[in-house]
Every structure is written in structure tokens, then in C-alpha cells.
mmCIF file of C-alpha atoms in Angstrom:
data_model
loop_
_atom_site.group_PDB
_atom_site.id
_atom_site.type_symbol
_atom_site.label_atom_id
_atom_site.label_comp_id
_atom_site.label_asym_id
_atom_site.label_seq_id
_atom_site.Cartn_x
_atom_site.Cartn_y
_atom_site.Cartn_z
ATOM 1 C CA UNK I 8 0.814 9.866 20.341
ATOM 2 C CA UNK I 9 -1.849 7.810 22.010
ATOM 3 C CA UNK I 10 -0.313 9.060 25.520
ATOM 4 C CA UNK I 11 -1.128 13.154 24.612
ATOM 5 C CA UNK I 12 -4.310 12.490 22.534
ATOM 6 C CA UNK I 13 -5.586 9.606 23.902
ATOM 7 C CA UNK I 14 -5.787 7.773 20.732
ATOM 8 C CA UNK I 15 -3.783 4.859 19.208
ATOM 9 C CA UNK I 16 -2.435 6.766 15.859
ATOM 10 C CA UNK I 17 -1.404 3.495 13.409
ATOM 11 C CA UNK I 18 0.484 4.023 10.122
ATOM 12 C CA UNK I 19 -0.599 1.736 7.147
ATOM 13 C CA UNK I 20 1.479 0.563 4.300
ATOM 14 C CA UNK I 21 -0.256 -0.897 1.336
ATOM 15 C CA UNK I 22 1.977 -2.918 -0.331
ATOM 16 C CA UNK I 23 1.670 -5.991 -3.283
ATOM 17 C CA UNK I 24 4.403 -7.625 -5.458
ATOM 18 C CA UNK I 25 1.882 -7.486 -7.761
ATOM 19 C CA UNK I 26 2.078 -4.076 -9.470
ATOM 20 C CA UNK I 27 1.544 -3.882 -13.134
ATOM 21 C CA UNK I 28 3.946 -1.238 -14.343
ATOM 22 C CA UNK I 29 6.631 -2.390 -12.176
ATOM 23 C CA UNK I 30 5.866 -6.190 -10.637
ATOM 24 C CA UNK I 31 7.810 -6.749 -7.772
ATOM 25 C CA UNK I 32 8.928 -2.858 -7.284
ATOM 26 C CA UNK I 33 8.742 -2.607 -3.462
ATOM 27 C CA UNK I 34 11.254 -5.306 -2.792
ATOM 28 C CA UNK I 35 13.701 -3.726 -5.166
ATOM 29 C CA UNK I 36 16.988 -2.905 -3.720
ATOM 30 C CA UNK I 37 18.440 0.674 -3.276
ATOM 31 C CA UNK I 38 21.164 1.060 -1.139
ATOM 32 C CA UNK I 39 21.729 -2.777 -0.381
ATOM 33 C CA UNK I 40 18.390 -2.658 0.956
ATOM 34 C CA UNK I 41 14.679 -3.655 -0.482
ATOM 35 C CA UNK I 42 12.347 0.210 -0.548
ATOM 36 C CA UNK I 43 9.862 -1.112 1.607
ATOM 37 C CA UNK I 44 12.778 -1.212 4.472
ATOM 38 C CA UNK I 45 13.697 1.738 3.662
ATOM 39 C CA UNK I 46 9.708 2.803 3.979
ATOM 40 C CA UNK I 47 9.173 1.579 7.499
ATOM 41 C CA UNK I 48 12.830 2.760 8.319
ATOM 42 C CA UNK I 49 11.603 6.241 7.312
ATOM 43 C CA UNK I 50 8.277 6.071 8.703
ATOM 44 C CA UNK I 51 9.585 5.161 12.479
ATOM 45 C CA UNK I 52 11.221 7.759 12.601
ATOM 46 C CA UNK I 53 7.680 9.590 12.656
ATOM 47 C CA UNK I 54 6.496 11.944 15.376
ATOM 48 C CA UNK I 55 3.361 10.950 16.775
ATOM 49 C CA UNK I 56 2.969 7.693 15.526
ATOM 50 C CA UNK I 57 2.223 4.102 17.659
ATOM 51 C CA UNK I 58 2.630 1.565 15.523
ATOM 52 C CA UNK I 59 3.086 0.514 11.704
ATOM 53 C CA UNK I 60 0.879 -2.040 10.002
ATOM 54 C CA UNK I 61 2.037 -3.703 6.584
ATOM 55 C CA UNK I 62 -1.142 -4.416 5.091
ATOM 56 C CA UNK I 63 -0.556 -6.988 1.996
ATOM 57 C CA UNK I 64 -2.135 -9.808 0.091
ATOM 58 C CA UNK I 65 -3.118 -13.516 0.637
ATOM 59 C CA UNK I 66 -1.513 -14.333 -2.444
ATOM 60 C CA UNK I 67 1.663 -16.635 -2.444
ATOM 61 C CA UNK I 68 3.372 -13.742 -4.394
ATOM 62 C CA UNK I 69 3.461 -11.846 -1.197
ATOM 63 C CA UNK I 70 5.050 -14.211 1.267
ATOM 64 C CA UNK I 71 8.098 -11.975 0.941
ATOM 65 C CA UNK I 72 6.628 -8.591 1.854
ATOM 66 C CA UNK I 73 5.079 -10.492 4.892
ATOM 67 C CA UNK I 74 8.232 -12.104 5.994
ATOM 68 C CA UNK I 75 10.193 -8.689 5.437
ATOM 69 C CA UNK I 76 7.806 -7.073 7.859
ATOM 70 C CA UNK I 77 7.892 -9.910 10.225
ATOM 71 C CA UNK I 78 11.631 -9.638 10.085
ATOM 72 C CA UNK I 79 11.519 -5.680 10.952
ATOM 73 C CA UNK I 80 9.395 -5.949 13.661
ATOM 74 C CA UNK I 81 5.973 -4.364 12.884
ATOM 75 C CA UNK I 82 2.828 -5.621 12.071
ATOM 76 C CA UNK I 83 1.751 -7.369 8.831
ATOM 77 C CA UNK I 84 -2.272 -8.397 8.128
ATOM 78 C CA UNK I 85 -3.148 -10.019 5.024
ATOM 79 C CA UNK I 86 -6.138 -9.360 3.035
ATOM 80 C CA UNK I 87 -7.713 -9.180 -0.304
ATOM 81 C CA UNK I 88 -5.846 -8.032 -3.629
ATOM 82 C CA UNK I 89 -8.483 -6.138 -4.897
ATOM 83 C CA UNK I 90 -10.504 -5.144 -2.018
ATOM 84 C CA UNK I 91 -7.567 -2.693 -0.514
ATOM 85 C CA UNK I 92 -10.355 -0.429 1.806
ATOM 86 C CA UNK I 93 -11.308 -3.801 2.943
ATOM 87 C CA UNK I 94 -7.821 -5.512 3.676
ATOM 88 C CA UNK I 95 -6.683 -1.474 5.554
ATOM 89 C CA UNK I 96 -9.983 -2.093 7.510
ATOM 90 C CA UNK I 97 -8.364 -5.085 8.941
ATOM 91 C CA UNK I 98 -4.836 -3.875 9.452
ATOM 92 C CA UNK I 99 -6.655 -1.320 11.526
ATOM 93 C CA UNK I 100 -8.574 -3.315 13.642
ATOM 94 C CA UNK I 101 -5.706 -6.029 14.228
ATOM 95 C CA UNK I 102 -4.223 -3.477 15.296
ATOM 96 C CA UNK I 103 -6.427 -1.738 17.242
ATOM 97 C CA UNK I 104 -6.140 1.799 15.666
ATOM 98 C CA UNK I 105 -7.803 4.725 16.438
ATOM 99 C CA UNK I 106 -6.320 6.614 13.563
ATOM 100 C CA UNK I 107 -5.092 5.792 10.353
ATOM 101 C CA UNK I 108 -1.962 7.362 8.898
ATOM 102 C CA UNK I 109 -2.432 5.892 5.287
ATOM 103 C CA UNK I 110 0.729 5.369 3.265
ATOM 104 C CA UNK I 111 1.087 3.332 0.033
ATOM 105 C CA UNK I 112 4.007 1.122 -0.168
ATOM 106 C CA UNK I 113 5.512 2.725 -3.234
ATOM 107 C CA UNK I 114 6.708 5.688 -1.529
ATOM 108 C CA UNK I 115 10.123 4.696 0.108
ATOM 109 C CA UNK I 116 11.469 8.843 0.303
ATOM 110 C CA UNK I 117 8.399 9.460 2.751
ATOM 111 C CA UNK I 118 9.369 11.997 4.978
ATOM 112 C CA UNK I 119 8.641 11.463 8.319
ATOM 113 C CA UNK I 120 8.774 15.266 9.092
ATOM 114 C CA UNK I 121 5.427 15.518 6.671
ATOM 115 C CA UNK I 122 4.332 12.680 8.056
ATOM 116 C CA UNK I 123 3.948 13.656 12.273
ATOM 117 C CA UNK I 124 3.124 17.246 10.290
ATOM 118 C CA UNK I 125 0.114 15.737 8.833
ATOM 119 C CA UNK I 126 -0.489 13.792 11.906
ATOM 120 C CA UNK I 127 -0.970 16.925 13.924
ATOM 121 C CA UNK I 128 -3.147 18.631 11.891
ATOM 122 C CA UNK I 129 -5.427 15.952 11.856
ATOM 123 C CA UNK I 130 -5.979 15.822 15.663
ATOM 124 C CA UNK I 131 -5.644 19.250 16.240
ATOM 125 C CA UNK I 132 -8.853 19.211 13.910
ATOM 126 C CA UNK I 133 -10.689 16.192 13.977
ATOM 127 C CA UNK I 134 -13.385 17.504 15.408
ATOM 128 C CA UNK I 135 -14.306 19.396 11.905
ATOM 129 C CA UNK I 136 -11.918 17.142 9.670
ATOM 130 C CA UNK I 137 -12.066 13.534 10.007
ATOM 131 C CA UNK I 138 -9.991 13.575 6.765
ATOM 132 C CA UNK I 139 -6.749 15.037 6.484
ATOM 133 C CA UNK I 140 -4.624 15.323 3.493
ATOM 134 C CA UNK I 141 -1.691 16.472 1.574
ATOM 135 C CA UNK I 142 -2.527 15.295 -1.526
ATOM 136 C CA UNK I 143 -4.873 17.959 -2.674
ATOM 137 C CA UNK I 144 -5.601 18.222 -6.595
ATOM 138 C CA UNK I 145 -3.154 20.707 -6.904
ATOM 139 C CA UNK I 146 -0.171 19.159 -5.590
ATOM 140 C CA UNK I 147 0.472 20.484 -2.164
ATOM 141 C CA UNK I 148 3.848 18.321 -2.378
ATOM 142 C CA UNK I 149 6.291 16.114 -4.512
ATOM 143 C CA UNK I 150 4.707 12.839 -5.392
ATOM 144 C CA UNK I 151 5.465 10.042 -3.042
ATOM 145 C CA UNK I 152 5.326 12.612 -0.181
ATOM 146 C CA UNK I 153 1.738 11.867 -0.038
ATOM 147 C CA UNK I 154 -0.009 11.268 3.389
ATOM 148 C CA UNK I 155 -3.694 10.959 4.292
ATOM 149 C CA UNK I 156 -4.386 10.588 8.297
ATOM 150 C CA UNK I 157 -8.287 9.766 9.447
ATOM 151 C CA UNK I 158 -10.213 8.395 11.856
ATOM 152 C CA UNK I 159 -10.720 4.380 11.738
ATOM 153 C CA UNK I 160 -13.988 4.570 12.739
ATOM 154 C CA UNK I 161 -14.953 6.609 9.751
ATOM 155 C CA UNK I 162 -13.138 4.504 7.558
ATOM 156 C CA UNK I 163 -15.330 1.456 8.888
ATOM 157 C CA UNK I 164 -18.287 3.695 8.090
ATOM 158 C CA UNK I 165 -16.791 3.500 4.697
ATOM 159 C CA UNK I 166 -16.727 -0.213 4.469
ATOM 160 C CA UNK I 167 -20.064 -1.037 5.765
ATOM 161 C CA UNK I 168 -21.334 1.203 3.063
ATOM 162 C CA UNK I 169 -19.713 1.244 0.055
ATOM 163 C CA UNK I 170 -19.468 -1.594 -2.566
ATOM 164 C CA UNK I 171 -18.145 0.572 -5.743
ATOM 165 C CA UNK I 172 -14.836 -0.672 -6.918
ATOM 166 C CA UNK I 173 -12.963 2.453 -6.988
ATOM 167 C CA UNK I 174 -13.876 3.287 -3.496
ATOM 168 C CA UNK I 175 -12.912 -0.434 -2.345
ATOM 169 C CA UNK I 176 -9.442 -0.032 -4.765
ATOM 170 C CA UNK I 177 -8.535 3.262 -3.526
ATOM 171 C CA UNK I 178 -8.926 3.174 0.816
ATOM 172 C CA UNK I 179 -9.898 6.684 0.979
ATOM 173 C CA UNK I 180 -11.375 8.217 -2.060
ATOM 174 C CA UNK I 181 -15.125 7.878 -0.410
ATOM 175 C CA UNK I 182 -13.338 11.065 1.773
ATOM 176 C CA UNK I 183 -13.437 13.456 -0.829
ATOM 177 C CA UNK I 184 -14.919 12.026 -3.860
ATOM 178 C CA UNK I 185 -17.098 14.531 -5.668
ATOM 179 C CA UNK I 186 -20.150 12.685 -5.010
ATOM 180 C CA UNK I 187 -19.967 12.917 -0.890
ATOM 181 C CA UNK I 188 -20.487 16.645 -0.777
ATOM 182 C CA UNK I 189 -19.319 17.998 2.893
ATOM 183 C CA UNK I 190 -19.876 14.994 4.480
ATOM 184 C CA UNK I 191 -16.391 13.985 5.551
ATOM 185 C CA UNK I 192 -15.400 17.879 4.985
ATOM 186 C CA UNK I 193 -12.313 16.896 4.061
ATOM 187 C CA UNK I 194 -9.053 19.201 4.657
ATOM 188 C CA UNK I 195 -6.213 19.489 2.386
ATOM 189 C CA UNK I 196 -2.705 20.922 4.029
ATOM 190 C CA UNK I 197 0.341 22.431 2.489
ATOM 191 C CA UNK I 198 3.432 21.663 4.654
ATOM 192 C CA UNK I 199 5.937 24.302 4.892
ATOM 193 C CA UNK I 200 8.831 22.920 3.610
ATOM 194 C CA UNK I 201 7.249 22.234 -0.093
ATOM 195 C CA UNK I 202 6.249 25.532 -0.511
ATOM 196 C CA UNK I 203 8.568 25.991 -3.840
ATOM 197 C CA UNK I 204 7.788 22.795 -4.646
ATOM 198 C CA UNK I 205 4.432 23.127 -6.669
#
């Protein structure tokens, strides 16, 4: 997409063998295949997008989700457990993003439809919506469809300023947290196709 809007739109995919309710869940096999695969397999398949960033841990535990994305061809960075907004702040800017297509690595049925959908909206209105979503409070689609696109830049803005732990757990909840009024005037989209889905 960076060729029509002149910006270098980057997918993210936050993803840990370290989950509690299910440790080890994104390497699991479906289709003689670990989900993550499946995830980035999905995912390039993406209008609009110009690259894909695995963003994972340090930890020893997650020398398999690095080597599966070195083995596929995109980009892995390696950051903090905990600090998530701070290890997608460096996938970003190892990768030189513009804008930020966030996807968490438990989501393996994205659709990539949704996805360049999403992706659209966002730069046909970043000018008033630096924050795009799908994943409104009332369930614009299916879990696991879920995609949030936004400028890197204001995602940085996050970083610099934000040291509360649910903000640094969850990347983009300083968006449209309660708290940050109209700031970010965040927009929530309902796609099409999941119109009989809510």
C-alpha cells in the first residue's frame, strides 16, 4: 500500500508460548501445520499490506515462534513479555512502519478480506481517526476477526507517555480507553460481511 498512500502499512503479530489458559497454543497443529503459519499464511494474502512483523519474547520459550517466522520469511523482533506496547513499538520501528495493522497471534481464521477492509478505512480517514477498529464493545464481528490499524507515530506517543500496566499489556487500549476522552477519536467499523453475525 505504501506505493498509493505513501506510507509503509506493517502488520503485527503478537505472539508468546507463554499463554496461561493454553501454554504453547500458537504452535499447535491444525491441518499438519502450527496456527501461527496458518496466521501469516492468511494475513499475506492481505490487500494493502507491506510487510508482517512477528513480534515475540526474549524468553528461551520462544525460540520456536522466532525460528518459525524466520523460516516463513517475514520479520520477527523480540522484546519484553510483559511490556507488549513496548516490544510492538519495536517491531514497528525495525521495521520501519508507518502504520500498524495490529493482530494478536491467537487468531489463525483472520480474514484477510477484513483485514485490507480495515486497512482502508483507516487511511481513507486518518486524518480524523488515527485509530481504527473492528472490535467495538458491541461486537462488530466474530471473535478472532479482530483488527485494529493506527498510525506508528501515535503509538510512540503512547509509549513515551504511558507507564500503567494495562496500557503497556494491551498495545492499544490508551486509543480508546475511557479515560482519553476524544483525543485519539477513535473509530469503530462494521464490515459488511458480519452483518448477521452480532
Amino acid at each position: 500500500m505504501a506505493a498509493v498512500s505513501g506510507l509503509k502499512c506493517v502488520a503485527t503479530v503478537e505472539a508468546r508460548m507463554t499463554s496461561s489458559r493454553l501454554p504453547g497454543k500458537v504452535l499447535l497443529p491444525a491441518a499438519g501445520r502450527p496456527l501461527l503459519q496458518i496466521l501469516v499464511e492468511r494475513l499475506r494474502r492481505a490487500p494493502g499490506l507491506d510487510g508482517l512483523v512477528i513480534a515475540t519474547t526474549v524468553n528461551a520459550s520462544d525460540d520456536p515462534v522466532s525460528a518459525l517466522g524466520e523460516k516463513l520469511g517475514v520479520g520477527v523482533f523480540r522484546g519484553s513479555e510483559n511490556d507488549v506496547l513496548g516490544r510492538v513499538c519495536g517491531a514497528l520501528r525495525a521495521s520501519g512502519a508507518d502504520v500498524c495493522v495490529e493482530i494478536t497471534g491467537d487468531c489463525p481464521l483472520i480474514d484477510p478480506e477484513i483485514v485490507g477492509e480495515a486497512l482502508t478505512e483507516f487511511l481513507r480517514t486518518r486524518d480524523d481517526h488515527p485509530y481504527v477498529s473492528n472490535s467495538d464493545p458491541h461486537r462488530a464481528v466474530p471473535a478472532g476477526l479482530d483488527v485494529q490499524v493506527f498510525l506508528a507515530s501515535a503509538l510512540f506517543q503512547l509509549d513515551a507517555a504511558t507507564g500503567d500496566s494495562d496500557d503497556r499489556e494491551h498495545v492499544s487500549y490508551g486509543f480508546y480507553r475511557p479515560e482519553s476522552g476524544d483525543r485519539w477519536r477513535p473509530r469503530f467499523i462494521r464490515h459488511a460481511a458480519c452483518a448477521g453475525a452480532e
